[in-house]
PDB file of C-alpha atoms in Angstrom:
ATOM      1  CA  MET A   1     180.192 149.449  90.661  1.00 56.00           C
ATOM      2  CA  SER A   2     181.410 147.479  93.700  1.00 70.00           C
ATOM      3  CA  HIS A   3     182.076 143.768  93.697  1.00 74.00           C
ATOM      4  CA  PRO A   4     179.462 141.725  95.623  1.00 73.00           C
ATOM      5  CA  ARG A   5     182.177 140.342  97.919  1.00 75.00           C
ATOM      6  CA  GLU A   6     182.299 143.764  99.598  1.00 77.00           C
ATOM      7  CA  ALA A   7     178.826 143.072 100.972  1.00 78.00           C
ATOM      8  CA  LEU A   8     180.001 139.848 102.605  1.00 87.00           C
ATOM      9  CA  ASP A   9     180.197 139.778 106.377  1.00 90.00           C
ATOM     10  CA  ASP A  10     183.536 138.493 107.678  1.00 90.00           C
ATOM     11  CA  LEU A  11     181.931 136.644 110.577  1.00 92.00           C
ATOM     12  CA  LEU A  12     179.600 134.719 108.283  1.00 92.00           C
ATOM     13  CA  GLN A  13     182.412 133.476 106.040  1.00 89.00           C
ATOM     14  CA  ASN A  14     182.500 130.405 108.246  1.00 90.00           C
ATOM     15  CA  SER A  15     179.982 127.717 107.241  1.00 90.00           C
ATOM     16  CA  VAL A  16     179.156 126.702 110.817  1.00 93.00           C
ATOM     17  CA  ARG A  17     178.322 130.279 111.796  1.00 95.00           C
ATOM     18  CA  LEU A  18     176.399 130.817 108.569  1.00 94.00           C
ATOM     19  CA  SER A  19     174.459 127.599 109.159  1.00 95.00           C
ATOM     20  CA  ILE A  20     173.619 128.742 112.677  1.00 96.00           C
ATOM     21  CA  MET A  21     172.301 132.011 111.318  1.00 96.00           C
ATOM     22  CA  GLY A  22     170.370 130.243 108.543  1.00 94.00           C
ATOM     23  CA  ALA A  23     168.756 127.875 111.035  1.00 94.00           C
ATOM     24  CA  LEU A  24     167.849 130.640 113.476  1.00 94.00           C
ATOM     25  CA  SER A  25     166.349 132.747 110.699  1.00 92.00           C
ATOM     26  CA  ALA A  26     163.715 130.044 110.130  1.00 88.00           C
ATOM     27  CA  ALA A  27     162.339 130.080 113.669  1.00 88.00           C
ATOM     28  CA  GLU A  28     161.580 132.401 116.538  1.00 88.00           C
ATOM     29  CA  GLU A  29     163.758 130.453 118.988  1.00 91.00           C
ATOM     30  CA  VAL A  30     165.730 127.241 118.702  1.00 93.00           C
ATOM     31  CA  GLU A  31     166.909 125.093 121.592  1.00 93.00           C
ATOM     32  CA  PHE A  32     170.691 124.637 121.897  1.00 95.00           C
ATOM     33  CA  ALA A  33     170.808 120.811 121.826  1.00 93.00           C
ATOM     34  CA  TYR A  34     168.396 120.671 118.918  1.00 93.00           C
ATOM     35  CA  LEU A  35     170.522 123.101 116.884  1.00 95.00           C
ATOM     36  CA  ARG A  36     173.629 121.087 117.784  1.00 95.00           C
ATOM     37  CA  ASP A  37     171.970 117.982 116.341  1.00 93.00           C
ATOM     38  CA  VAL A  38     170.700 119.793 113.252  1.00 92.00           C
ATOM     39  CA  LEU A  39     174.191 121.078 112.447  1.00 93.00           C
ATOM     40  CA  SER A  40     176.003 117.894 113.559  1.00 92.00           C
ATOM     41  CA  VAL A  41     178.560 119.770 115.619  1.00 94.00           C
ATOM     42  CA  SER A  42     179.796 119.321 119.161  1.00 95.00           C
ATOM     43  CA  ASP A  43     178.600 121.354 122.144  1.00 95.00           C
ATOM     44  CA  SER A  44     181.955 123.139 122.327  1.00 95.00           C
ATOM     45  CA  VAL A  45     182.023 124.060 118.634  1.00 95.00           C
ATOM     46  CA  LEU A  46     178.489 125.413 118.807  1.00 96.00           C
ATOM     47  CA  SER A  47     179.173 127.346 122.023  1.00 96.00           C
ATOM     48  CA  ARG A  48     182.293 128.906 120.582  1.00 96.00           C
ATOM     49  CA  GLN A  49     180.608 130.019 117.372  1.00 96.00           C
ATOM     50  CA  LEU A  50     177.542 131.279 119.240  1.00 96.00           C
ATOM     51  CA  SER A  51     179.714 133.407 121.520  1.00 96.00           C
ATOM     52  CA  GLN A  52     181.192 135.171 118.518  1.00 96.00           C
ATOM     53  CA  LEU A  53     177.769 135.721 116.981  1.00 96.00           C
ATOM     54  CA  GLU A  54     176.405 136.989 120.288  1.00 97.00           C
ATOM     55  CA  ASP A  55     179.346 139.381 120.721  1.00 96.00           C
ATOM     56  CA  ALA A  56     178.595 140.781 117.263  1.00 96.00           C
ATOM     57  CA  GLY A  57     174.950 141.273 118.240  1.00 96.00           C
ATOM     58  CA  TYR A  58     173.671 138.800 115.645  1.00 97.00           C
ATOM     59  CA  VAL A  59     172.290 136.251 118.087  1.00 97.00           C
ATOM     60  CA  HIS A  60     170.417 136.492 121.370  1.00 96.00           C
ATOM     61  CA  ILE A  61     170.932 133.729 123.937  1.00 96.00           C
ATOM     62  CA  ARG A  62     168.284 133.106 126.590  1.00 93.00           C
ATOM     63  CA  LYS A  63     168.481 130.699 129.490  1.00 91.00           C
ATOM     64  CA  GLY A  64     165.190 129.089 130.361  1.00 81.00           C
ATOM     65  CA  TYR A  65     163.558 125.987 131.751  1.00 80.00           C
ATOM     66  CA  VAL A  66     161.332 123.245 130.355  1.00 73.00           C
ATOM     67  CA  GLY A  67     159.839 121.801 133.521  1.00 77.00           C
ATOM     68  CA  LYS A  68     162.817 121.636 135.881  1.00 82.00           C
ATOM     69  CA  ARG A  69     165.384 121.116 133.160  1.00 84.00           C
ATOM     70  CA  PRO A  70     167.513 124.093 132.157  1.00 88.00           C
ATOM     71  CA  ARG A  71     167.425 124.905 128.463  1.00 88.00           C
ATOM     72  CA  THR A  72     169.262 127.441 126.364  1.00 93.00           C
ATOM     73  CA  TRP A  73     167.232 129.174 123.681  1.00 94.00           C
ATOM     74  CA  LEU A  74     168.797 130.912 120.718  1.00 95.00           C
ATOM     75  CA  ALA A  75     167.292 133.580 118.494  1.00 95.00           C
ATOM     76  CA  ILE A  76     168.536 135.724 115.656  1.00 95.00           C
ATOM     77  CA  THR A  77     168.391 139.474 116.272  1.00 96.00           C
ATOM     78  CA  GLY A  78     167.099 142.135 113.908  1.00 95.00           C
ATOM     79  CA  LEU A  79     170.682 143.110 113.112  1.00 96.00           C
ATOM     80  CA  GLY A  80     171.481 139.445 112.496  1.00 96.00           C
ATOM     81  CA  GLN A  81     168.576 139.134 110.046  1.00 94.00           C
ATOM     82  CA  GLU A  82     169.770 142.174 108.121  1.00 95.00           C
ATOM     83  CA  VAL A  83     173.378 141.013 107.952  1.00 95.00           C
ATOM     84  CA  LEU A  84     172.345 137.493 106.971  1.00 95.00           C
ATOM     85  CA  ALA A  85     170.082 138.729 104.167  1.00 94.00           C
ATOM     86  CA  ARG A  86     172.838 140.969 102.812  1.00 93.00           C
ATOM     87  CA  HIS A  87     175.427 138.206 103.078  1.00 93.00           C
ATOM     88  CA  MET A  88     173.226 135.579 101.376  1.00 93.00           C
ATOM     89  CA  HIS A  89     172.382 138.017  98.605  1.00 92.00           C
ATOM     90  CA  ALA A  90     176.073 138.747  98.042  1.00 91.00           C
ATOM     91  CA  LEU A  91     176.907 135.019  97.999  1.00 90.00           C
ATOM     92  CA  GLN A  92     174.170 134.412  95.448  1.00 90.00           C
ATOM     93  CA  GLU A  93     175.471 137.229  93.287  1.00 89.00           C
ATOM     94  CA  ILE A  94     178.969 135.787  93.420  1.00 87.00           C
ATOM     95  CA  VAL A  95     177.664 132.346  92.435  1.00 85.00           C
ATOM     96  CA  ASN A  96     175.654 133.876  89.580  1.00 85.00           C
ATOM     97  CA  PHE A  97     178.650 135.920  88.473  1.00 79.00           C
ATOM     98  CA  SER A  98     180.838 132.801  88.453  1.00 74.00           C
ATOM     99  CA  ALA A  99     178.242 130.898  86.446  1.00 75.00           C
ATOM    100  CA  ARG A 100     178.040 133.694  83.869  1.00 74.00           C
ATOM    101  CA  SER A 101     181.789 134.074  83.532  1.00 71.00           C
ATOM    102  CA  THR A 102     182.490 130.329  83.223  1.00 67.00           C
ATOM    103  CA  PRO A 103     183.136 129.538  79.533  1.00 61.00           C
ATOM    104  CA  GLY A 104     180.908 126.936  77.862  1.00 53.00           C
TER     105      GLY A 104
ATOM    106  CA  MET B   1     210.959  99.273 118.393  1.00 45.00           C
ATOM    107  CA  VAL B   2     207.598  98.273 119.821  1.00 44.00           C
ATOM    108  CA  ALA B   3     207.492 101.496 121.784  1.00 45.00           C
ATOM    109  CA  LEU B   4     208.351 103.473 118.662  1.00 44.00           C
ATOM    110  CA  THR B   5     205.589 101.762 116.690  1.00 45.00           C
ATOM    111  CA  LEU B   6     203.114 102.459 119.451  1.00 42.00           C
ATOM    112  CA  GLY B   7     204.298 106.037 119.595  1.00 42.00           C
ATOM    113  CA  LEU B   8     203.633 106.450 115.897  1.00 41.00           C
ATOM    114  CA  THR B   9     200.211 104.901 116.011  1.00 40.00           C
ATOM    115  CA  ILE B  10     198.881 106.691 119.069  1.00 39.00           C
ATOM    116  CA  TYR B  11     197.143 109.855 118.012  1.00 39.00           C
ATOM    117  CA  LYS B  12     194.223 111.896 119.213  1.00 39.00           C
ATOM    118  CA  VAL B  13     190.944 110.478 117.980  1.00 39.00           C
ATOM    119  CA  PRO B  14     188.494 113.319 117.426  1.00 40.00           C
ATOM    120  CA  SER B  15     184.993 112.831 118.761  1.00 41.00           C
ATOM    121  CA  MET B  16     182.357 111.724 116.285  1.00 38.00           C
ATOM    122  CA  LYS B  17     180.469 114.990 116.609  1.00 38.00           C
ATOM    123  CA  GLU B  18     183.583 117.001 115.834  1.00 41.00           C
ATOM    124  CA  THR B  19     183.963 115.187 112.526  1.00 37.00           C
ATOM    125  CA  THR B  20     180.450 114.748 111.225  1.00 39.00           C
ATOM    126  CA  PHE B  21     179.890 118.327 110.105  1.00 41.00           C
ATOM    127  CA  PRO B  22     180.242 118.142 106.346  1.00 43.00           C
ATOM    128  CA  TYR B  23     181.839 121.507 105.725  1.00 43.00           C
ATOM    129  CA  ARG B  24     185.275 122.898 106.357  1.00 44.00           C
ATOM    130  CA  SER B  25     185.494 125.618 108.967  1.00 47.00           C
ATOM    131  CA  ASP B  26     188.719 127.318 107.928  1.00 49.00           C
ATOM    132  CA  GLY B  27     186.901 130.330 106.545  1.00 48.00           C
ATOM    133  CA  SER B  28     187.718 129.506 102.947  1.00 53.00           C
ATOM    134  CA  GLU B  29     184.550 127.779 101.824  1.00 70.00           C
ATOM    135  CA  ASP B  30     183.219 128.045  98.348  1.00 83.00           C
ATOM    136  CA  PRO B  31     180.170 130.371  98.006  1.00 84.00           C
ATOM    137  CA  ASP B  32     178.145 127.423  96.705  1.00 86.00           C
ATOM    138  CA  VAL B  33     179.024 125.408  99.797  1.00 86.00           C
ATOM    139  CA  LEU B  34     178.203 128.297 102.112  1.00 88.00           C
ATOM    140  CA  LEU B  35     174.819 128.832 100.476  1.00 89.00           C
ATOM    141  CA  ALA B  36     174.075 125.117 100.591  1.00 90.00           C
ATOM    142  CA  ALA B  37     175.054 124.939 104.278  1.00 89.00           C
ATOM    143  CA  ALA B  38     172.754 127.801 105.243  1.00 90.00           C
ATOM    144  CA  ASP B  39     169.877 126.520 103.107  1.00 90.00           C
ATOM    145  CA  ALA B  40     170.229 122.990 104.503  1.00 91.00           C
ATOM    146  CA  ALA B  41     170.069 124.248 108.088  1.00 91.00           C
ATOM    147  CA  LYS B  42     167.109 126.482 107.294  1.00 90.00           C
ATOM    148  CA  GLY B  43     165.323 123.647 105.476  1.00 90.00           C
ATOM    149  CA  ARG B  44     165.770 121.277 108.413  1.00 90.00           C
ATOM    150  CA  ILE B  45     164.236 123.782 110.836  1.00 89.00           C
ATOM    151  CA  ARG B  46     161.311 124.396 108.504  1.00 86.00           C
ATOM    152  CA  SER B  47     160.665 120.699 108.055  1.00 86.00           C
ATOM    153  CA  ASP B  48     160.501 120.300 111.846  1.00 86.00           C
ATOM    154  CA  THR B  49     158.094 123.220 112.230  1.00 84.00           C
ATOM    155  CA  PRO B  50     154.539 121.941 112.814  1.00 84.00           C
ATOM    156  CA  LYS B  51     152.275 122.070 109.769  1.00 86.00           C
ATOM    157  CA  GLU B  52     149.217 123.617 111.370  1.00 88.00           C
ATOM    158  CA  TRP B  53     147.185 123.532 108.166  1.00 91.00           C
ATOM    159  CA  LYS B  54     147.382 119.741 108.059  1.00 93.00           C
ATOM    160  CA  VAL B  55     145.922 119.535 111.553  1.00 94.00           C
ATOM    161  CA  PHE B  56     142.961 121.716 110.523  1.00 95.00           C
ATOM    162  CA  VAL B  57     142.340 119.539 107.451  1.00 96.00           C
ATOM    163  CA  LEU B  58     142.549 116.357 109.544  1.00 96.00           C
ATOM    164  CA  TRP B  59     139.937 117.725 111.962  1.00 96.00           C
ATOM    165  CA  GLY B  60     137.720 118.630 108.978  1.00 97.00           C
ATOM    166  CA  ILE B  61     137.972 115.023 107.788  1.00 97.00           C
ATOM    167  CA  TRP B  62     137.306 113.836 111.345  1.00 96.00           C
ATOM    168  CA  VAL B  63     134.034 115.823 111.393  1.00 96.00           C
ATOM    169  CA  LEU B  64     132.964 114.361 108.018  1.00 96.00           C
ATOM    170  CA  VAL B  65     133.688 110.823 109.215  1.00 96.00           C
ATOM    171  CA  PHE B  66     132.319 110.857 112.756  1.00 96.00           C
ATOM    172  CA  VAL B  67     129.272 113.163 112.693  1.00 95.00           C
ATOM    173  CA  PRO B  68     127.088 111.788 109.807  1.00 95.00           C
ATOM    174  CA  PRO B  69     126.610 108.320 111.398  1.00 94.00           C
ATOM    175  CA  PHE B  70     124.317 109.995 113.976  1.00 93.00           C
ATOM    176  CA  ASP B  71     121.707 109.951 111.162  1.00 92.00           C
ATOM    177  CA  PHE B  72     121.893 106.171 110.964  1.00 91.00           C
ATOM    178  CA  VAL B  73     123.181 104.838 114.297  1.00 90.00           C
ATOM    179  CA  ASP B  74     121.628 105.190 117.752  1.00 89.00           C
ATOM    180  CA  GLY B  75     123.258 108.133 119.541  1.00 87.00           C
ATOM    181  CA  ARG B  76     123.663 106.057 122.734  1.00 89.00           C
ATOM    182  CA  ILE B  77     125.934 103.712 120.799  1.00 92.00           C
ATOM    183  CA  TRP B  78     127.673 106.196 118.522  1.00 92.00           C
ATOM    184  CA  GLY B  79     128.001 109.008 121.092  1.00 91.00           C
ATOM    185  CA  PRO B  80     130.662 107.343 123.275  1.00 93.00           C
ATOM    186  CA  ILE B  81     132.635 106.404 120.155  1.00 94.00           C
ATOM    187  CA  VAL B  82     132.631 110.021 119.001  1.00 92.00           C
ATOM    188  CA  TRP B  83     133.632 111.260 122.467  1.00 92.00           C
ATOM    189  CA  SER B  84     136.531 108.796 122.590  1.00 94.00           C
ATOM    190  CA  ALA B  85     137.674 109.741 119.092  1.00 94.00           C
ATOM    191  CA  SER B  86     137.493 113.468 119.858  1.00 93.00           C
ATOM    192  CA  LEU B  87     139.433 112.976 123.105  1.00 94.00           C
ATOM    193  CA  ALA B  88     142.128 111.005 121.300  1.00 95.00           C
ATOM    194  CA  GLY B  89     142.270 113.639 118.547  1.00 94.00           C
ATOM    195  CA  GLY B  90     142.523 116.454 121.073  1.00 93.00           C
ATOM    196  CA  VAL B  91     145.354 114.765 122.942  1.00 95.00           C
ATOM    197  CA  ALA B  92     147.188 114.017 119.681  1.00 95.00           C
ATOM    198  CA  THR B  93     146.807 117.636 118.535  1.00 92.00           C
ATOM    199  CA  MET B  94     148.138 119.017 121.805  1.00 91.00           C
ATOM    200  CA  ALA B  95     151.014 116.531 121.829  1.00 92.00           C
ATOM    201  CA  TYR B  96     151.943 117.441 118.250  1.00 90.00           C
ATOM    202  CA  PHE B  97     152.335 121.113 119.101  1.00 87.00           C
ATOM    203  CA  VAL B  98     153.634 120.837 122.661  1.00 86.00           C
ATOM    204  CA  LEU B  99     156.331 118.235 121.934  1.00 86.00           C
ATOM    205  CA  ARG B 100     157.722 120.253 119.043  1.00 83.00           C
ATOM    206  CA  ALA B 101     157.658 123.443 121.086  1.00 82.00           C
ATOM    207  CA  ARG B 102     160.056 121.822 123.574  1.00 79.00           C
ATOM    208  CA  ARG B 103     162.917 122.248 121.098  1.00 82.00           C
ATOM    209  CA  LEU B 104     161.702 124.778 118.580  1.00 81.00           C
ATOM    210  CA  HIS B 105     159.639 127.936 118.881  1.00 82.00           C
ATOM    211  CA  TRP B 106     158.426 128.522 115.355  1.00 75.00           C
ATOM    212  CA  ALA B 107     158.311 131.993 113.889  1.00 66.00           C
ATOM    213  CA  ARG B 108     154.547 132.167 113.773  1.00 63.00           C
ATOM    214  CA  GLN B 109     153.147 130.427 116.821  1.00 62.00           C
ATOM    215  CA  THR B 110     149.934 128.438 116.632  1.00 63.00           C
ATOM    216  CA  THR B 111     147.017 130.826 116.495  1.00 74.00           C
ATOM    217  CA  TRP B 112     144.762 129.565 119.239  1.00 80.00           C
ATOM    218  CA  ARG B 113     142.178 132.220 118.373  1.00 85.00           C
ATOM    219  CA  ASN B 114     141.625 130.447 115.028  1.00 86.00           C
ATOM    220  CA  TRP B 115     141.159 127.147 116.815  1.00 89.00           C
ATOM    221  CA  LEU B 116     138.749 128.672 119.323  1.00 91.00           C
ATOM    222  CA  ALA B 117     136.688 130.370 116.602  1.00 92.00           C
ATOM    223  CA  VAL B 118     136.403 127.202 114.496  1.00 93.00           C
ATOM    224  CA  PHE B 119     135.563 125.125 117.572  1.00 93.00           C
ATOM    225  CA  VAL B 120     132.817 127.541 118.666  1.00 94.00           C
ATOM    226  CA  VAL B 121     131.263 127.413 115.169  1.00 95.00           C
ATOM    227  CA  TYR B 122     131.473 123.603 115.293  1.00 94.00           C
ATOM    228  CA  VAL B 123     129.687 123.429 118.663  1.00 93.00           C
ATOM    229  CA  LEU B 124     126.933 125.825 117.505  1.00 95.00           C
ATOM    230  CA  ILE B 125     126.306 123.748 114.371  1.00 95.00           C
ATOM    231  CA  MET B 126     126.197 120.536 116.410  1.00 93.00           C
ATOM    232  CA  VAL B 127     123.702 122.070 118.847  1.00 92.00           C
ATOM    233  CA  MET B 128     121.520 123.137 115.897  1.00 93.00           C
ATOM    234  CA  ALA B 129     121.747 119.627 114.433  1.00 92.00           C
ATOM    235  CA  GLY B 130     120.649 118.195 117.775  1.00 90.00           C
ATOM    236  CA  VAL B 131     117.621 120.488 117.809  1.00 90.00           C
ATOM    237  CA  LEU B 132     116.707 119.794 114.161  1.00 90.00           C
ATOM    238  CA  GLN B 133     117.385 116.061 114.047  1.00 87.00           C
ATOM    239  CA  GLY B 134     113.704 115.195 114.574  1.00 84.00           C
ATOM    240  CA  HIS B 135     112.627 117.450 111.715  1.00 89.00           C
ATOM    241  CA  PHE B 136     115.169 116.629 109.011  1.00 87.00           C
ATOM    242  CA  ARG B 137     116.201 113.171 107.834  1.00 88.00           C
ATOM    243  CA  PHE B 138     119.882 114.038 107.305  1.00 92.00           C
ATOM    244  CA  ALA B 139     120.377 116.810 109.856  1.00 93.00           C
ATOM    245  CA  TRP B 140     123.685 115.381 111.116  1.00 94.00           C
ATOM    246  CA  THR B 141     125.114 114.833 107.643  1.00 95.00           C
ATOM    247  CA  ALA B 142     124.253 118.407 106.673  1.00 95.00           C
ATOM    248  CA  ALA B 143     125.731 119.638 109.967  1.00 95.00           C
ATOM    249  CA  ALA B 144     128.935 117.679 109.323  1.00 96.00           C
ATOM    250  CA  VAL B 145     129.371 119.266 105.900  1.00 96.00           C
ATOM    251  CA  LEU B 146     128.669 122.743 107.313  1.00 96.00           C
ATOM    252  CA  ALA B 147     130.980 122.243 110.297  1.00 96.00           C
ATOM    253  CA  ALA B 148     133.810 120.853 108.162  1.00 96.00           C
ATOM    254  CA  ILE B 149     133.912 123.919 105.906  1.00 96.00           C
ATOM    255  CA  PRO B 150     135.510 126.248 108.526  1.00 96.00           C
ATOM    256  CA  PHE B 151     138.210 123.633 109.211  1.00 96.00           C
ATOM    257  CA  PHE B 152     139.072 123.292 105.515  1.00 96.00           C
ATOM    258  CA  VAL B 153     138.919 127.045 104.839  1.00 96.00           C
ATOM    259  CA  THR B 154     141.107 127.841 107.858  1.00 94.00           C
ATOM    260  CA  GLY B 155     143.517 125.088 106.802  1.00 93.00           C
ATOM    261  CA  LEU B 156     143.736 126.588 103.328  1.00 94.00           C
ATOM    262  CA  VAL B 157     144.338 130.088 104.716  1.00 92.00           C
ATOM    263  CA  VAL B 158     147.007 128.827 107.137  1.00 88.00           C
ATOM    264  CA  ARG B 159     148.694 126.835 104.350  1.00 88.00           C
ATOM    265  CA  THR B 160     148.827 129.910 102.118  1.00 88.00           C
ATOM    266  CA  ARG B 161     150.340 131.874 105.002  1.00 82.00           C
ATOM    267  CA  GLU B 162     152.907 129.162 105.772  1.00 75.00           C
ATOM    268  CA  GLU B 163     153.990 128.963 102.124  1.00 74.00           C
ATOM    269  CA  ARG B 164     154.299 132.744 101.967  1.00 72.00           C
ATOM    270  CA  ASP B 165     156.534 132.673 105.064  1.00 63.00           C
ATOM    271  CA  VAL B 166     158.742 129.966 103.527  1.00 59.00           C
ATOM    272  CA  ALA B 167     159.209 131.837 100.246  1.00 55.00           C
ATOM    273  CA  PRO B 168     162.680 133.443 100.053  1.00 50.00           C
TER     274      PRO B 168
END
């Protein structure tokens, strides 16, 4: 029987990236500045983490407009949803395992 | 000496946004912290997603409040009040959805077919009430109760659907 940590995704071991994925999983598309505010990170931090998630195929980035203002829309991909679900499940199992094995 | 002191005290001040994120980002977070971070972000998005069911229920209440007075008050007086209230309600409803959609496209977009269907039923019932008002003492009150039912039922259905979507 394998340890749940083997189901963890290396890219999602970072809390900012995991938070991005968690946020995107709750909506169809989220606007860049709004997500930045939700996560309380800087533009550069968010851009950097999003690039890594996009390269892995977990996130789709779309440039659009609201009126004449350019906006960047972010969405989680099908692959991203699968990886996130597996990762969250593994994390939960690890937490449960720790709780069971803690004496007292 | 002064220069040395200054040299020791001058350091790079990180921007506020760089420092406000409550979790470490060195890749070594505790599983509890990681789960909490993801759940917090997800929860914030869900709390900002419009609650469509509440809007349906509010319109049901609106119908119950504004339509029955036609049985007791002259339509020439009450009519403009109802038109103003419905216009204000319509603008508020549109603003509620449109303003939120500027930053967030929720997973299940507002189902305008539901709104259209409920509105058509409402108009038909109001037309019937107008025709029957000379024959029945409380035609408008009965029409209000009948017209409010689709709003409440749709609200209940939408709420059930929204809660099902939120469930892990």
